[in-house]
Amino acid sequence: MNRNALCDAAAGDVVVTGVVCGTIRSELGETIRIRNRPHTQIHACLSGERSYFVDGKPLLSIRSGDVLVMPAHTSYDTRAESETGAEGLNVLFYLRDAAMREIVLDSVPFIVRDEDGAYRRDLQAIYDDYLKGGYALLRAKGTLLALLCRLFTQHAMEAAAGCADSIAPALWQIENNLTDRLDMDALAAMCYMSRSTFFRRFKSEVGLSPAAYHMRLRLGKSRDLLSSGLYTVEQVAVVMGFYDAAHFCRLFKRETGELPSRFRPA
């Protein structure tokens, strides 16, 4: 999985378009062929089991309680494997940026286990609002964006859990808590490393120390706030946790070569 895909998308404007929802039921052995479907798909398996194939080769299998995220522009065959067939709920959609360019979140499908049924409830709510139409579609799109965040977060954490050397948990913590102060001991513990090992591994993987990486992201967010025209330099300094405006300006100029005021609209 491209770890930064959703994080990068979330840094700008994300627009959900072309939402289509529906249920699907297949009898044992029944095969459905999908060729270059342009939508991203989230499929909740409600009952039974279903297998997926690409060019006749097994790709993956899902069972009741699984949620499958299938990237856009994929081609596959899917077949029901249970005596009682297989039933599921599909939510299809496009993601676009502010210029309406397509955002592709990943290149391979992945599965998360919906242990407590929370994903299923959200997908059902999206489906219900989709059928209602009107203003309910706005609620459906909002629920879908929140669901995507949780799905990708769970997937990233599960992928990292099996690798003691991975720094993915620390990256996620830093990238999603920009206004928090760094706790190096806590970040190292998330990755099952000593503080010194974590520091070396992080710098090797990212090319920056954890503090430098955190600062780069904070300053990038600060630039976005300034560009919005809704925040003064002083307000950004407070919101983003800098000591004061002068401290913020010094760091900003050192890292970007520009004063923060340069990014405020005239």
mmCIF file of C-alpha atoms in Angstrom:
data_model
loop_
_atom_site.group_PDB
_atom_site.id
_atom_site.type_symbol
_atom_site.label_atom_id
_atom_site.label_comp_id
_atom_site.label_asym_id
_atom_site.label_seq_id
_atom_site.Cartn_x
_atom_site.Cartn_y
_atom_site.Cartn_z
ATOM 1 C CA MET A 1 0.000 0.000 0.000
ATOM 2 C CA ASN A 2 1.150 3.556 -0.691
ATOM 3 C CA ARG A 3 1.305 4.760 2.899
ATOM 4 C CA ASN A 4 1.179 8.448 2.013
ATOM 5 C CA ALA A 5 -1.682 8.258 -0.474
ATOM 6 C CA LEU A 6 -4.543 9.187 1.813
ATOM 7 C CA CYS A 7 -2.390 11.524 3.899
ATOM 8 C CA ASP A 8 -1.292 13.417 0.782
ATOM 9 C CA ALA A 9 -4.861 13.556 -0.501
ATOM 10 C CA ALA A 10 -6.149 14.832 2.826
ATOM 11 C CA ALA A 11 -3.611 17.695 2.809
ATOM 12 C CA GLY A 12 -5.614 19.382 0.054
ATOM 13 C CA ASP A 13 -9.242 19.546 -0.980
ATOM 14 C CA VAL A 14 -10.846 16.139 -1.504
ATOM 15 C CA VAL A 15 -14.149 15.870 -3.360
ATOM 16 C CA VAL A 16 -16.264 12.707 -3.397
ATOM 17 C CA THR A 17 -18.185 12.365 -6.657
ATOM 18 C CA GLY A 18 -20.105 9.728 -8.562
ATOM 19 C CA VAL A 19 -21.272 7.802 -5.493
ATOM 20 C CA VAL A 20 -23.207 4.661 -6.419
ATOM 21 C CA CYS A 21 -24.439 2.098 -3.870
ATOM 22 C CA GLY A 22 -26.092 -1.266 -4.200
ATOM 23 C CA THR A 23 -26.351 -4.787 -2.861
ATOM 24 C CA ILE A 24 -25.045 -7.805 -4.713
ATOM 25 C CA ARG A 25 -25.975 -11.457 -4.321
ATOM 26 C CA SER A 26 -24.459 -14.438 -6.140
ATOM 27 C CA GLU A 27 -25.340 -18.113 -6.013
ATOM 28 C CA LEU A 28 -22.688 -20.794 -5.509
ATOM 29 C CA GLY A 29 -20.265 -20.814 -8.447
ATOM 30 C CA GLU A 30 -21.785 -17.725 -10.071
ATOM 31 C CA THR A 31 -19.036 -15.501 -11.489
ATOM 32 C CA ILE A 32 -19.148 -11.748 -12.063
ATOM 33 C CA ARG A 33 -16.644 -10.188 -14.460
ATOM 34 C CA ILE A 34 -15.453 -6.605 -13.905
ATOM 35 C CA ARG A 35 -13.284 -4.901 -16.518
ATOM 36 C CA ASN A 36 -11.489 -1.634 -15.734
ATOM 37 C CA ARG A 37 -14.117 -0.315 -13.373
ATOM 38 C CA PRO A 38 -13.327 3.410 -13.009
ATOM 39 C CA HIS A 39 -14.675 3.715 -9.468
ATOM 40 C CA THR A 40 -12.932 2.935 -6.222
ATOM 41 C CA GLN A 41 -15.016 0.232 -4.513
ATOM 42 C CA ILE A 42 -15.694 -0.640 -0.893
ATOM 43 C CA HIS A 43 -17.425 -4.005 -0.518
ATOM 44 C CA ALA A 44 -18.776 -5.313 2.785
ATOM 45 C CA CYS A 45 -19.291 -9.080 2.743
ATOM 46 C CA LEU A 46 -22.593 -9.601 4.570
ATOM 47 C CA SER A 47 -22.800 -13.393 4.238
ATOM 48 C CA GLY A 48 -20.992 -16.309 2.634
ATOM 49 C CA GLU A 49 -17.582 -16.316 0.981
ATOM 50 C CA ARG A 50 -16.341 -14.826 -2.267
ATOM 51 C CA SER A 51 -13.104 -15.353 -4.232
ATOM 52 C CA TYR A 52 -11.412 -12.887 -6.587
ATOM 53 C CA PHE A 53 -9.244 -13.719 -9.604
ATOM 54 C CA VAL A 54 -7.061 -11.719 -11.979
ATOM 55 C CA ASP A 55 -6.270 -13.333 -15.335
ATOM 56 C CA GLY A 56 -7.534 -16.617 -13.929
ATOM 57 C CA LYS A 57 -5.113 -16.549 -10.992
ATOM 58 C CA PRO A 58 -6.353 -16.331 -7.372
ATOM 59 C CA LEU A 59 -6.038 -12.843 -5.933
ATOM 60 C CA LEU A 60 -7.835 -12.981 -2.573
ATOM 61 C CA SER A 61 -10.879 -14.318 -0.754
ATOM 62 C CA ILE A 62 -13.297 -12.645 1.629
ATOM 63 C CA ARG A 63 -15.863 -13.966 4.063
ATOM 64 C CA SER A 64 -18.722 -12.582 6.100
ATOM 65 C CA GLY A 65 -17.468 -9.688 8.219
ATOM 66 C CA ASP A 66 -14.682 -8.638 5.827
ATOM 67 C CA VAL A 67 -14.499 -5.240 4.146
ATOM 68 C CA LEU A 68 -12.668 -5.103 0.819
ATOM 69 C CA VAL A 69 -11.246 -1.913 -0.699
ATOM 70 C CA MET A 70 -10.740 -2.343 -4.451
ATOM 71 C CA PRO A 71 -8.798 0.415 -6.265
ATOM 72 C CA ALA A 72 -10.107 2.210 -9.307
ATOM 73 C CA HIS A 73 -9.262 0.918 -12.793
ATOM 74 C CA THR A 74 -9.004 -2.720 -11.787
ATOM 75 C CA SER A 75 -10.197 -5.780 -13.702
ATOM 76 C CA TYR A 76 -11.109 -9.018 -11.985
ATOM 77 C CA ASP A 77 -13.527 -11.933 -11.750
ATOM 78 C CA THR A 78 -15.351 -12.693 -8.500
ATOM 79 C CA ARG A 79 -17.116 -15.946 -7.642
ATOM 80 C CA ALA A 80 -19.395 -17.020 -4.790
ATOM 81 C CA GLU A 81 -17.935 -19.992 -2.908
ATOM 82 C CA SER A 82 -20.578 -20.791 -0.262
ATOM 83 C CA GLU A 83 -23.398 -23.305 -0.538
ATOM 84 C CA THR A 84 -25.827 -20.557 0.384
ATOM 85 C CA GLY A 85 -24.224 -18.059 -1.976
ATOM 86 C CA ALA A 86 -22.642 -14.738 -1.068
ATOM 87 C CA GLU A 87 -24.214 -11.367 -0.377
ATOM 88 C CA GLY A 88 -22.582 -7.979 0.024
ATOM 89 C CA LEU A 89 -22.998 -4.229 -0.023
ATOM 90 C CA ASN A 90 -21.076 -2.134 -2.569
ATOM 91 C CA VAL A 91 -20.214 1.562 -2.359
ATOM 92 C CA LEU A 92 -18.560 2.915 -5.519
ATOM 93 C CA PHE A 93 -17.154 6.432 -5.830
ATOM 94 C CA TYR A 94 -14.571 8.752 -7.356
ATOM 95 C CA LEU A 95 -12.174 10.937 -5.390
ATOM 96 C CA ARG A 96 -11.068 14.219 -6.959
ATOM 97 C CA ASP A 97 -8.830 17.076 -5.903
ATOM 98 C CA ALA A 98 -9.764 20.762 -6.065
ATOM 99 C CA ALA A 99 -8.983 20.841 -9.801
ATOM 100 C CA MET A 100 -11.193 17.744 -10.270
ATOM 101 C CA ARG A 101 -8.203 15.556 -11.091
ATOM 102 C CA GLU A 102 -8.618 11.928 -10.092
ATOM 103 C CA ILE A 103 -7.056 10.753 -6.822
ATOM 104 C CA VAL A 104 -6.100 7.078 -6.873
ATOM 105 C CA LEU A 105 -5.501 5.940 -3.309
ATOM 106 C CA ASP A 106 -3.763 2.656 -3.930
ATOM 107 C CA SER A 107 -2.677 0.184 -6.564
ATOM 108 C CA VAL A 108 -3.640 -3.076 -4.833
ATOM 109 C CA PRO A 109 -6.792 -4.187 -2.988
ATOM 110 C CA PHE A 110 -6.777 -4.795 0.738
ATOM 111 C CA ILE A 111 -9.078 -6.342 3.341
ATOM 112 C CA VAL A 112 -9.845 -5.269 6.893
ATOM 113 C CA ARG A 113 -11.827 -7.306 9.400
ATOM 114 C CA ASP A 114 -14.973 -5.585 10.652
ATOM 115 C CA GLU A 115 -14.950 -7.172 14.113
ATOM 116 C CA ASP A 116 -17.581 -4.955 15.756
ATOM 117 C CA GLY A 117 -19.685 -4.193 12.662
ATOM 118 C CA ALA A 118 -18.846 -0.477 12.681
ATOM 119 C CA TYR A 119 -17.831 -0.404 9.014
ATOM 120 C CA ARG A 120 -20.960 -2.274 8.014
ATOM 121 C CA ARG A 121 -23.139 0.224 9.886
ATOM 122 C CA ASP A 122 -21.418 3.154 8.185
ATOM 123 C CA LEU A 123 -21.714 1.566 4.759
ATOM 124 C CA GLN A 124 -25.387 0.867 5.410
ATOM 125 C CA ALA A 125 -25.862 4.521 6.418
ATOM 126 C CA ILE A 126 -24.155 5.633 3.186
ATOM 127 C CA TYR A 127 -26.419 3.302 1.203
ATOM 128 C CA ASP A 128 -29.559 4.566 2.960
ATOM 129 C CA ASP A 129 -28.629 8.213 2.382
ATOM 130 C CA TYR A 130 -27.765 7.459 -1.238
ATOM 131 C CA LEU A 131 -31.286 6.116 -1.781
ATOM 132 C CA LYS A 132 -32.859 9.119 -0.056
ATOM 133 C CA GLY A 133 -31.090 11.547 -2.387
ATOM 134 C CA GLY A 134 -31.286 15.307 -1.989
ATOM 135 C CA TYR A 135 -29.332 16.768 0.923
ATOM 136 C CA ALA A 136 -28.853 13.277 2.351
ATOM 137 C CA LEU A 137 -26.170 12.752 -0.326
ATOM 138 C CA LEU A 138 -24.021 15.340 1.466
ATOM 139 C CA ARG A 139 -24.231 13.272 4.640
ATOM 140 C CA ALA A 140 -23.384 10.129 2.656
ATOM 141 C CA LYS A 141 -20.239 11.759 1.249
ATOM 142 C CA GLY A 142 -19.159 12.978 4.685
ATOM 143 C CA THR A 143 -19.643 9.512 6.170
ATOM 144 C CA LEU A 144 -17.660 8.013 3.298
ATOM 145 C CA LEU A 145 -14.659 10.295 3.831
ATOM 146 C CA ALA A 146 -14.582 9.508 7.555
ATOM 147 C CA LEU A 147 -14.886 5.801 6.762
ATOM 148 C CA LEU A 148 -11.961 5.964 4.334
ATOM 149 C CA CYS A 149 -9.778 7.542 6.997
ATOM 150 C CA ARG A 150 -10.564 4.729 9.458
ATOM 151 C CA LEU A 151 -10.131 1.989 6.854
ATOM 152 C CA PHE A 152 -6.727 3.186 5.704
ATOM 153 C CA THR A 153 -5.585 3.807 9.263
ATOM 154 C CA GLN A 154 -6.543 0.290 10.350
ATOM 155 C CA HIS A 155 -4.908 -1.221 7.274
ATOM 156 C CA ALA A 156 -1.668 0.702 7.841
ATOM 157 C CA MET A 157 -1.523 -0.312 11.488
ATOM 158 C CA GLU A 158 -2.192 -3.974 10.701
ATOM 159 C CA ALA A 159 0.501 -3.956 8.012
ATOM 160 C CA ALA A 160 2.987 -2.450 10.458
ATOM 161 C CA ALA A 161 2.137 -4.806 13.326
ATOM 162 C CA GLY A 162 3.867 -7.758 11.746
ATOM 163 C CA CYS A 163 7.168 -5.958 11.270
ATOM 164 C CA ALA A 164 9.181 -5.032 14.362
ATOM 165 C CA ASP A 165 11.427 -2.777 12.293
ATOM 166 C CA SER A 166 8.627 -0.711 10.748
ATOM 167 C CA ILE A 167 8.329 2.964 11.613
ATOM 168 C CA ALA A 168 4.819 3.209 10.134
ATOM 169 C CA PRO A 169 3.074 3.663 13.528
ATOM 170 C CA ALA A 170 5.336 6.604 14.370
ATOM 171 C CA LEU A 171 4.830 8.153 10.943
ATOM 172 C CA TRP A 172 1.076 7.891 11.333
ATOM 173 C CA GLN A 173 1.237 9.461 14.800
ATOM 174 C CA ILE A 174 3.340 12.375 13.591
ATOM 175 C CA GLU A 175 1.374 13.009 10.406
ATOM 176 C CA ASN A 176 -2.006 12.981 12.119
ATOM 177 C CA ASN A 177 -1.103 15.007 15.217
ATOM 178 C CA LEU A 178 0.804 17.988 13.877
ATOM 179 C CA THR A 179 -0.019 20.299 16.783
ATOM 180 C CA ASP A 180 1.236 17.839 19.423
ATOM 181 C CA ARG A 181 4.750 17.933 20.791
ATOM 182 C CA LEU A 182 6.950 14.989 19.874
ATOM 183 C CA ASP A 183 7.425 12.321 22.496
ATOM 184 C CA MET A 184 10.403 10.358 21.214
ATOM 185 C CA ASP A 185 10.096 7.634 23.833
ATOM 186 C CA ALA A 186 6.429 7.061 22.960
ATOM 187 C CA LEU A 187 7.170 6.993 19.225
ATOM 188 C CA ALA A 188 9.994 4.484 19.732
ATOM 189 C CA ALA A 189 7.722 2.300 21.875
ATOM 190 C CA MET A 190 5.070 2.287 19.120
ATOM 191 C CA CYS A 191 7.671 0.753 16.813
ATOM 192 C CA TYR A 192 9.038 -1.690 19.408
ATOM 193 C CA MET A 193 12.480 -0.072 19.355
ATOM 194 C CA SER A 194 14.834 1.651 21.724
ATOM 195 C CA ARG A 195 15.007 5.408 21.378
ATOM 196 C CA SER A 196 18.410 5.331 19.674
ATOM 197 C CA THR A 197 17.470 2.521 17.266
ATOM 198 C CA PHE A 198 14.238 4.281 16.384
ATOM 199 C CA PHE A 199 16.063 7.541 15.674
ATOM 200 C CA ARG A 200 18.571 5.830 13.368
ATOM 201 C CA ARG A 201 15.902 3.817 11.560
ATOM 202 C CA PHE A 202 13.630 6.825 11.108
ATOM 203 C CA LYS A 203 16.409 8.964 9.643
ATOM 204 C CA SER A 204 17.468 6.131 7.356
ATOM 205 C CA GLU A 205 13.920 5.598 6.046
ATOM 206 C CA VAL A 206 12.709 9.200 5.830
ATOM 207 C CA GLY A 207 15.940 11.117 5.315
ATOM 208 C CA LEU A 208 15.130 13.428 8.218
ATOM 209 C CA SER A 209 15.125 13.130 11.983
ATOM 210 C CA PRO A 210 11.668 12.764 13.588
ATOM 211 C CA ALA A 211 11.865 16.366 14.822
ATOM 212 C CA ALA A 212 12.842 17.712 11.400
ATOM 213 C CA TYR A 213 10.087 15.714 9.702
ATOM 214 C CA HIS A 214 7.535 16.950 12.219
ATOM 215 C CA MET A 215 8.705 20.540 11.708
ATOM 216 C CA ARG A 216 8.470 20.261 7.924
ATOM 217 C CA LEU A 217 4.866 19.066 8.176
ATOM 218 C CA ARG A 218 3.954 21.746 10.737
ATOM 219 C CA LEU A 219 5.373 24.481 8.532
ATOM 220 C CA GLY A 220 3.546 23.070 5.513
ATOM 221 C CA LYS A 221 0.284 23.165 7.439
ATOM 222 C CA SER A 222 1.114 26.668 8.639
ATOM 223 C CA ARG A 223 1.572 27.777 5.038
ATOM 224 C CA ASP A 224 -1.865 26.360 4.170
ATOM 225 C CA LEU A 225 -3.459 28.245 7.067
ATOM 226 C CA LEU A 226 -1.800 31.487 6.016
ATOM 227 C CA SER A 227 -2.845 31.028 2.384
ATOM 228 C CA SER A 228 -6.469 30.606 3.440
ATOM 229 C CA GLY A 229 -6.596 34.242 4.551
ATOM 230 C CA LEU A 230 -8.446 33.210 7.721
ATOM 231 C CA TYR A 231 -5.415 33.329 10.027
ATOM 232 C CA THR A 232 -2.878 36.006 10.892
ATOM 233 C CA VAL A 233 0.761 35.113 11.457
ATOM 234 C CA GLU A 234 0.178 35.433 15.203
ATOM 235 C CA GLN A 235 -2.846 33.135 15.097
ATOM 236 C CA VAL A 236 -0.986 30.476 13.118
ATOM 237 C CA ALA A 237 1.850 30.559 15.632
ATOM 238 C CA VAL A 238 -0.619 29.861 18.446
ATOM 239 C CA VAL A 239 -2.664 27.216 16.603
ATOM 240 C CA MET A 240 0.390 25.291 15.441
ATOM 241 C CA GLY A 241 2.053 25.322 18.849
ATOM 242 C CA PHE A 242 5.038 27.636 18.282
ATOM 243 C CA TYR A 243 6.465 29.572 21.230
ATOM 244 C CA ASP A 244 5.407 32.924 19.775
ATOM 245 C CA ALA A 245 5.085 34.706 16.425
ATOM 246 C CA ALA A 246 8.749 35.717 16.372
ATOM 247 C CA HIS A 247 9.831 32.112 16.950
ATOM 248 C CA PHE A 248 7.485 30.947 14.207
ATOM 249 C CA CYS A 249 8.787 33.558 11.755
ATOM 250 C CA ARG A 250 12.426 32.616 12.410
ATOM 251 C CA LEU A 251 11.778 28.921 11.829
ATOM 252 C CA PHE A 252 9.623 29.574 8.783
ATOM 253 C CA LYS A 253 12.252 31.843 7.171
ATOM 254 C CA ARG A 254 15.041 29.383 7.966
ATOM 255 C CA GLU A 255 13.197 26.439 6.366
ATOM 256 C CA THR A 256 11.503 28.124 3.399
ATOM 257 C CA GLY A 257 13.572 31.219 2.725
ATOM 258 C CA GLU A 258 10.390 33.316 2.927
ATOM 259 C CA LEU A 259 8.619 35.225 5.663
ATOM 260 C CA PRO A 260 5.185 33.824 6.659
ATOM 261 C CA SER A 261 3.481 37.080 5.655
ATOM 262 C CA ARG A 262 4.495 36.373 2.063
ATOM 263 C CA PHE A 263 1.844 33.619 1.918
ATOM 264 C CA ARG A 264 -1.096 35.673 3.179
ATOM 265 C CA PRO A 265 -3.424 36.893 0.402
ATOM 266 C CA ALA A 266 -3.309 40.611 -0.252
#
